Coordinates of C-alpha atoms in Angstrom, one line a residue:
M1 CA -195.8 -141.9 -7.6
D2 CA -197.9 -138.8 -7.1
K3 CA -194.8 -136.7 -7.1
L4 CA -193.7 -138.1 -10.4
N5 CA -197.1 -137.6 -12.0
R6 CA -197.2 -134.0 -10.7
K7 CA -193.7 -133.4 -12.3
L8 CA -194.8 -134.9 -15.6
R9 CA -198.0 -132.9 -15.6
D10 CA -196.0 -129.7 -14.9
L11 CA -193.6 -130.4 -17.7
D12 CA -196.4 -131.1 -20.1
R13 CA -198.2 -127.9 -19.0
A14 CA -195.0 -125.9 -19.5
A15 CA -194.4 -127.4 -23.0
K16 CA -197.9 -126.5 -24.1
K17 CA -197.6 -123.0 -22.8
R18 CA -194.2 -122.6 -24.6
E19 CA -195.8 -124.0 -27.8
R20 CA -198.7 -121.5 -27.6
R21 CA -196.3 -118.6 -27.0
L22 CA -194.1 -119.6 -30.0
R23 CA -197.2 -120.0 -32.3
A24 CA -198.4 -116.5 -31.2
M25 CA -195.0 -114.9 -32.2
T26 CA -194.6 -112.8 -35.3
A27 CA -191.9 -113.7 -37.8
E28 CA -189.6 -111.0 -36.4
E29 CA -190.2 -112.1 -32.8
R30 CA -189.5 -115.7 -33.8
T31 CA -186.3 -114.8 -35.5
A32 CA -185.2 -112.9 -32.4
H33 CA -186.2 -115.8 -30.2
D34 CA -184.3 -118.3 -32.3
A35 CA -181.2 -116.1 -32.2
W36 CA -181.6 -115.8 -28.4
R37 CA -181.9 -119.6 -28.1
K38 CA -178.8 -120.1 -30.3
A39 CA -176.8 -117.7 -28.1
H40 CA -178.0 -119.2 -24.8
V41 CA -176.6 -122.7 -25.0
P42 CA -177.2 -124.7 -21.9
G43 CA -174.3 -126.0 -19.9
S44 CA -172.2 -125.1 -16.9
A45 CA -170.9 -121.6 -16.4
A46 CA -167.3 -122.9 -16.7
A47 CA -168.1 -124.6 -20.0
R48 CA -169.7 -121.5 -21.4
A49 CA -166.8 -119.3 -20.2
T50 CA -164.3 -121.7 -21.8
A51 CA -166.2 -121.6 -25.1
R52 CA -166.4 -117.8 -25.0
R53 CA -162.7 -117.6 -24.3
E54 CA -161.9 -120.0 -27.2
R55 CA -164.1 -118.0 -29.5
G56 CA -162.2 -114.8 -28.5
D57 CA -158.9 -116.5 -29.0
A58 CA -159.9 -117.7 -32.4
A59 CA -161.1 -114.3 -33.4
S60 CA -157.8 -112.6 -32.3
F61 CA -155.8 -115.3 -34.1
R62 CA -157.8 -114.8 -37.3
A63 CA -157.2 -111.0 -37.0
L64 CA -153.5 -111.6 -36.4
M65 CA -153.2 -113.9 -39.4
D66 CA -155.3 -111.6 -41.7
A67 CA -153.2 -108.5 -40.8
P68 CA -150.8 -107.4 -43.4
V69 CA -147.2 -108.2 -42.6
A70 CA -144.9 -105.2 -42.7
P71 CA -141.9 -105.8 -44.9
V72 CA -138.7 -106.2 -42.9
P73 CA -136.0 -103.9 -44.3
K74 CA -133.0 -105.8 -45.6
S75 CA -129.6 -105.2 -44.1
P76 CA -126.7 -104.4 -46.5
E77 CA -125.3 -107.9 -45.8
Q78 CA -128.5 -109.5 -46.9
I79 CA -128.5 -107.4 -50.1
A80 CA -124.9 -108.4 -50.9
I81 CA -125.7 -112.1 -50.3
A82 CA -128.8 -111.9 -52.6
E83 CA -126.7 -110.3 -55.3
R84 CA -123.9 -112.8 -55.0
L85 CA -126.5 -115.7 -55.1
A86 CA -128.0 -114.2 -58.3
E87 CA -124.6 -114.0 -59.9
L88 CA -123.8 -117.6 -59.0
Q89 CA -127.1 -118.9 -60.3
A90 CA -126.6 -117.0 -63.6
L91 CA -123.1 -118.5 -63.8
L92 CA -124.5 -122.0 -63.1
E93 CA -127.2 -121.6 -65.8
A94 CA -124.5 -120.4 -68.3
R95 CA -122.4 -123.5 -67.6
E96 CA -125.3 -125.8 -68.0
D97 CA -126.1 -124.3 -71.4
E98 CA -122.5 -124.7 -72.5
D99 CA -122.0 -128.2 -71.2
K100 CA -124.9 -130.1 -72.8
G101 CA -122.5 -132.8 -74.1
V102 CA -123.2 -135.2 -76.9
F103 CA -127.0 -135.3 -76.4
G104 CA -127.5 -131.5 -76.2

């Protein structure tokens, strides 16, 4: 029981010391301390490494998705197909305009 009480006393003493140190900090020091606390998340080294790798992967993916896509030059065959498609669509529209029937 003495060992438990000693541990609890040490934890309480450390908490009070930490509280005094935080109260004595200036606003800039407190901001820096809060940023440090946010950056130093507790956990195993493997978990931190995994999170770091995932953040890096996400950043590279965002950069890849945000990068402008270079236009792919069209081949002569693609140009010919696009022109023929436009002709056929115009022909279809003309026929639809002609053939409205009784209700047109």
